[in-house]
Amino acid sequence: MNDWIEGRVAGKRHWSEALYSLQIEAPLPAFAAGQYIKVALDVDGERVGRPYSLVNAPHEPLLEIYFNEIPEGPLTPKLSELEVGDRIWVSNKASGVFTMDNVVSRRHLWMLATGTALGVYLSILKTAEPWERFERVILVHGARNAGELAYGETIAEIQAAHEGSFSYISALTRDASETSLQGRITNLLENGTLQDVAGIDITADDSHLMLCGNSAMIKDVRAWLEAHGLQRHKRHEPGHYTTEQYH
Ligand SMILES: Cc1cc2nc3c(=O)[nH]c(=O)nc-3n(C[C@H](O)[C@H](O)[C@H](O)COP(=O)(O)OP(=O)(O)OC[C@H]3O[C@@H](n4cnc5c(N)ncnc54)[C@H](O)[C@@H]3O)c2cc1C
């Protein structure tokens, strides 16, 4: 069991019907913003673990994960029942390459998220690096309804700290709202709405994009990017976009 360290739930937030955040106190070694940990519970005598991006920045003392409860899933219905003080297992290190190390410096950094993938970007945006390396950062969050637009206070703090450099664009697929666009991220990219709202174009010269969330969004956005001359970033072949797929 050397792969796991013991943690305690130190905070819980229930955002909407199926959306939760947990803060966890655990002695995780240093990590880079954008990485994920594995979180586990013992369910019927078996340790069930799943990966979760860290929402907290590396300098923040409590670990934080943001997830939605999948009723038929083995772990998330149990995770959502946890209360402050309960025991939880955490991997003994963070992993993953969806970090600023694999982002190429250009003028504009686009961060595209569906659902709970918002969290990984909050960790990165609470560090200095994106602001030092990019003129503009555009965070695009796609969700089903307005209740799923979590972390409004954190986004407002980022906005206040980086006035003029930061744009937050939300898009809803099921609700209409005056403060969000309506439709899927892919369609809003294809018809140019995202670029119009941000006031900048997506080009191979100026843009790096990070894509995180469901496989359909990643697949469709990749196809659009490739058709417009932007390529996947590889360690030895600098490109224009990086991806992290949750499901
Ligand atoms: C690198 C990585 C990082 C991840 N980080 C996060 C994170 O920060 N937050 C998070 O909520 N999930 C994240 N996931 C998904 C997570 O690991 C679990 O799969 C998810 O929480 C469901 O767990 P489960 O055991 O209840 O069900 P599972 O058996 O894992 O999945 C059950 C079903 O739910 C689907 N599913 C999985 N994740 C989601 C989701 N987020 N939204 C809708 N459907 C989903 C799966 O495709 C599957 O059909 C990440 C996955 C990877 C690979």
Coordinates of C-alpha atoms and ligand atoms in Angstrom, one line a residue:
M1 CA 0.0 0.0 0.0
N2 CA 3.0 2.3 -0.4
D3 CA 1.4 3.9 -3.4
W4 CA -1.2 5.7 -1.2
I5 CA -1.0 8.3 1.4
E6 CA -3.7 8.9 4.0
G7 CA -5.6 12.1 3.8
R8 CA -8.6 13.8 5.6
V9 CA -11.4 15.7 4.0
A10 CA -10.9 19.3 5.2
G11 CA -13.7 21.0 3.2
K12 CA -16.7 20.1 1.0
R13 CA -18.8 22.1 -1.4
H14 CA -21.9 20.9 -3.1
W15 CA -22.3 23.2 -6.1
S16 CA -25.4 21.8 -7.8
E17 CA -27.3 18.5 -8.1
A18 CA -24.3 16.3 -9.0
L19 CA -21.3 18.6 -8.7
Y20 CA -19.0 18.6 -5.7
S21 CA -15.6 19.9 -4.6
L22 CA -13.5 18.3 -1.8
Q23 CA -10.6 19.8 0.0
I24 CA -8.2 17.3 1.3
E25 CA -5.4 17.6 3.8
A26 CA -2.6 15.2 2.8
P27 CA 1.2 15.4 2.6
L28 CA 1.5 15.3 -1.2
P29 CA 5.0 16.1 -2.5
A30 CA 5.4 19.2 -4.7
F31 CA 3.5 19.1 -8.0
A32 CA 3.1 21.3 -11.1
A33 CA -0.2 23.2 -11.8
G34 CA -2.1 21.1 -14.3
Q35 CA -1.2 17.7 -12.8
Y36 CA -3.6 15.1 -11.4
I37 CA -3.6 12.9 -8.4
K38 CA -5.4 9.6 -7.8
V39 CA -8.0 9.5 -5.1
A40 CA -9.3 6.3 -3.6
L41 CA -11.8 4.9 -1.1
D42 CA -12.1 1.3 0.2
V43 CA -15.3 0.0 -1.3
D44 CA -16.5 -3.5 -0.2
G45 CA -13.0 -4.4 0.8
E46 CA -11.4 -3.2 -2.4
R47 CA -9.5 0.1 -3.0
V48 CA -11.1 2.0 -5.8
G49 CA -9.1 4.9 -7.2
R50 CA -9.6 7.3 -10.0
P51 CA -7.5 10.3 -11.4
Y52 CA -8.6 13.9 -10.5
S53 CA -7.0 17.1 -11.6
L54 CA -5.9 19.3 -8.8
V55 CA -7.8 22.6 -8.6
N56 CA -5.5 24.1 -6.0
A57 CA -2.3 25.8 -7.1
P58 CA 0.9 24.3 -5.9
H59 CA 1.4 27.0 -3.3
E60 CA -2.0 26.4 -1.6
P61 CA -1.9 24.1 1.4
L62 CA -5.1 22.0 0.9
L63 CA -5.5 19.7 -2.1
E64 CA -8.8 20.2 -4.0
I65 CA -10.7 18.1 -6.5
Y66 CA -13.8 19.0 -8.4
F67 CA -16.0 16.2 -9.7
N68 CA -19.5 15.2 -10.8
E69 CA -21.3 12.2 -9.3
I70 CA -21.9 9.5 -11.9
P71 CA -24.7 7.4 -10.4
E72 CA -23.5 4.2 -11.9
G73 CA -19.8 4.9 -11.2
P74 CA -18.0 2.9 -8.6
L75 CA -16.2 5.8 -6.9
T76 CA -18.1 9.1 -7.3
P77 CA -21.3 8.2 -5.4
K78 CA -19.1 7.3 -2.4
L79 CA -16.9 10.4 -2.8
S80 CA -20.0 12.7 -2.7
E81 CA -21.1 11.1 0.6
L82 CA -17.8 12.1 2.4
E83 CA -17.9 14.7 5.1
V84 CA -15.3 16.8 6.8
G85 CA -13.0 14.6 8.9
D86 CA -13.5 11.5 6.8
R87 CA -10.5 9.5 5.6
I88 CA -9.6 9.4 2.0
W89 CA -6.6 7.9 0.1
V90 CA -4.4 10.0 -2.2
S91 CA -1.7 8.8 -4.6
N92 CA 1.8 9.5 -3.2
K93 CA 2.6 11.8 -6.1
A94 CA 0.9 13.9 -8.7
S95 CA 1.3 12.9 -12.4
G96 CA 0.5 14.2 -15.9
V97 CA 1.9 16.5 -18.6
F98 CA -1.0 18.9 -19.0
T99 CA 1.2 21.7 -17.6
M100 CA 2.7 24.9 -18.8
D101 CA 5.9 23.0 -19.5
N102 CA 4.1 21.6 -22.6
V103 CA 2.6 24.9 -23.7
V104 CA 4.4 26.9 -26.4
S105 CA 4.8 30.7 -25.7
R106 CA 2.8 32.7 -28.2
R107 CA 0.6 35.8 -27.8
H108 CA -2.7 34.1 -26.8
L109 CA -3.4 31.1 -24.6
W110 CA -6.9 29.5 -25.0
M111 CA -8.1 27.1 -22.3
L112 CA -11.1 25.1 -23.4
A113 CA -13.0 23.1 -20.7
T114 CA -16.1 21.0 -20.6
G115 CA -17.8 20.3 -17.3
T116 CA -15.4 19.6 -14.4
A117 CA -12.4 20.2 -16.5
L118 CA -12.7 23.8 -15.5
G119 CA -10.8 23.0 -12.3
V120 CA -7.4 22.2 -13.9
Y121 CA -7.2 25.6 -15.4
L122 CA -8.0 27.4 -12.1
S123 CA -4.8 25.7 -10.7
I124 CA -2.7 27.0 -13.6
L125 CA -4.3 30.5 -13.6
K126 CA -3.5 31.0 -9.9
T127 CA 0.2 30.7 -10.8
A128 CA 2.3 33.5 -12.3
E129 CA 3.5 31.6 -15.4
P130 CA 0.6 32.1 -17.9
W131 CA 0.5 35.8 -17.2
E132 CA 4.3 36.1 -17.7
R133 CA 4.3 34.2 -20.9
F134 CA 1.0 35.4 -22.7
E135 CA -0.5 38.7 -23.6
R136 CA -4.0 37.3 -23.3
V137 CA -5.6 34.2 -21.7
I138 CA -9.1 33.1 -22.7
L139 CA -10.8 30.6 -20.5
V140 CA -13.8 28.9 -22.2
H141 CA -16.1 26.8 -20.1
G142 CA -18.9 24.6 -21.6
A143 CA -21.6 23.3 -19.4
R144 CA -25.2 22.1 -19.6
N145 CA -26.9 24.7 -17.4
A146 CA -26.1 27.7 -15.4
G147 CA -26.0 25.7 -12.1
E148 CA -23.0 23.9 -13.5
L149 CA -20.9 27.1 -13.8
A150 CA -19.0 26.6 -10.6
Y151 CA -16.1 28.6 -9.0
G152 CA -17.5 32.0 -9.9
E153 CA -15.7 33.7 -7.0
T154 CA -12.3 32.2 -8.0
I155 CA -12.9 33.3 -11.6
A156 CA -13.8 36.8 -10.4
E157 CA -10.6 37.0 -8.4
I158 CA -8.5 36.0 -11.4
Q159 CA -10.4 38.6 -13.5
A160 CA -9.6 41.3 -10.9
A161 CA -6.0 40.4 -10.7
H162 CA -5.5 40.3 -14.5
E163 CA -7.8 43.0 -15.8
G164 CA -7.2 43.4 -19.5
S165 CA -5.3 40.1 -20.0
F166 CA -8.1 37.7 -19.1
S167 CA -11.4 36.7 -20.7
Y168 CA -13.8 34.2 -19.3
I169 CA -16.5 32.9 -21.7
S170 CA -19.1 30.4 -20.6
A171 CA -21.3 28.4 -23.0
L172 CA -24.5 26.5 -22.1
T173 CA -26.0 23.6 -24.1
R174 CA -29.3 23.3 -22.3
D175 CA -30.1 26.7 -20.7
A176 CA -30.4 30.2 -22.1
S177 CA -28.7 32.9 -20.1
E178 CA -27.8 36.6 -20.7
T179 CA -24.3 36.1 -19.4
S180 CA -23.4 32.9 -21.3
L181 CA -23.2 31.9 -24.9
Q182 CA -25.6 29.2 -26.1
G183 CA -24.3 26.0 -27.8
R184 CA -21.4 23.6 -27.8
I185 CA -17.9 24.9 -27.7
T186 CA -17.1 23.2 -31.0
N187 CA -20.0 24.9 -32.8
L188 CA -19.1 28.3 -31.3
L189 CA -15.5 27.8 -32.5
E190 CA -16.6 26.7 -36.0
N191 CA -18.9 29.6 -36.5
G192 CA -16.4 32.1 -35.1
T193 CA -18.5 33.2 -32.0
L194 CA -15.7 32.5 -29.5
Q195 CA -13.2 34.4 -31.5
D196 CA -15.6 37.3 -31.9
V197 CA -16.4 37.5 -28.2
A198 CA -12.7 37.3 -27.3
G199 CA -11.9 39.8 -30.0
I200 CA -9.0 37.7 -31.3
D201 CA -8.5 35.1 -33.9
I202 CA -7.1 31.6 -33.5
T203 CA -4.0 31.3 -35.7
A204 CA -0.9 29.1 -35.8
D205 CA 1.3 32.2 -35.3
D206 CA -0.5 33.6 -32.3
S207 CA -2.2 30.8 -30.4
H208 CA -1.7 27.9 -28.1
L209 CA -4.8 26.0 -27.0
M210 CA -5.3 23.6 -24.1
L211 CA -8.3 21.2 -24.4
C212 CA -9.6 19.4 -21.4
G213 CA -12.8 17.4 -20.8
N214 CA -14.9 15.0 -22.8
S215 CA -13.7 13.1 -25.8
A216 CA -16.3 14.5 -28.2
M217 CA -15.2 18.1 -27.6
I218 CA -11.5 17.2 -27.9
K219 CA -12.0 15.2 -31.1
D220 CA -14.1 17.9 -32.8
V221 CA -11.9 20.8 -31.7
R222 CA -8.8 19.0 -32.8
A223 CA -10.4 18.4 -36.3
W224 CA -11.1 22.1 -36.6
L225 CA -7.6 23.1 -35.4
E226 CA -5.9 20.7 -37.8
A227 CA -8.0 21.9 -40.7
H228 CA -6.8 25.5 -39.8
G229 CA -3.1 24.5 -39.8
L230 CA -2.6 24.0 -36.0
Q231 CA -1.0 20.8 -34.8
R232 CA -0.7 18.8 -31.7
H233 CA 2.2 19.8 -29.5
K234 CA 4.9 17.1 -29.1
R235 CA 7.9 17.4 -26.9
H236 CA 10.3 17.3 -29.8
E237 CA 8.0 18.9 -32.3
P238 CA 6.5 22.1 -31.0
G239 CA 2.8 22.4 -31.9
H240 CA -0.2 24.5 -31.1
Y241 CA -2.4 22.5 -28.8
T242 CA -2.3 20.0 -25.8
T243 CA -5.1 17.8 -24.5
E244 CA -6.3 16.0 -21.4
Q245 CA -9.2 13.6 -21.8
Y246 CA -11.4 12.8 -18.7
H247 CA -13.8 10.4 -20.4
Ligands
LIG1 C1 -6.2 12.3 -16.2 C2 -7.6 12.4 -15.8 C3 -8.1 13.4 -14.9 C4 -9.4 13.4 -14.5 N1 -9.8 14.4 -13.7 C5 -11.1 14.6 -13.4 C6 -11.6 15.7 -12.6 O1 -10.8 16.6 -12.2 N2 -12.9 15.7 -12.3 C7 -13.8 14.8 -12.7 O2 -15.0 14.9 -12.5 N3 -13.4 13.7 -13.4 C8 -12.1 13.5 -13.7 N4 -11.6 12.4 -14.4 C9 -12.6 11.3 -14.5 C10 -12.5 10.5 -13.2 O3 -11.2 9.9 -13.1 C11 -13.6 9.4 -13.1 O4 -13.6 8.6 -14.2 C12 -15.0 10.0 -12.8 O5 -15.0 10.8 -11.6 C13 -16.0 8.9 -12.6 O6 -15.6 8.0 -11.6 P1 -16.5 6.7 -11.2 O7 -15.6 5.7 -10.5 O8 -17.7 7.1 -10.4 O9 -17.0 6.1 -12.6 P2 -16.1 5.6 -13.8 O10 -16.2 4.1 -13.8 O11 -14.7 6.1 -13.8 O12 -16.9 6.2 -15.1 C14 -18.3 5.8 -15.2 C15 -18.8 6.5 -16.5 O13 -18.8 8.0 -16.4 C16 -18.1 8.6 -17.4 N5 -17.3 9.8 -16.9 C17 -16.1 9.8 -16.3 N6 -15.8 11.0 -15.9 C18 -16.8 11.8 -16.2 C19 -17.1 13.2 -16.0 N7 -16.1 14.0 -15.4 N8 -18.3 13.7 -16.5 C20 -19.2 12.9 -17.1 N9 -19.0 11.6 -17.3 C21 -17.8 11.0 -16.8 C22 -17.1 7.5 -18.0 O14 -16.9 7.7 -19.3 C23 -17.9 6.2 -17.8 O15 -18.8 6.0 -18.8 C24 -10.3 12.4 -14.9 C25 -9.9 11.3 -15.7 C26 -8.6 11.3 -16.1 C27 -8.1 10.2 -17.1

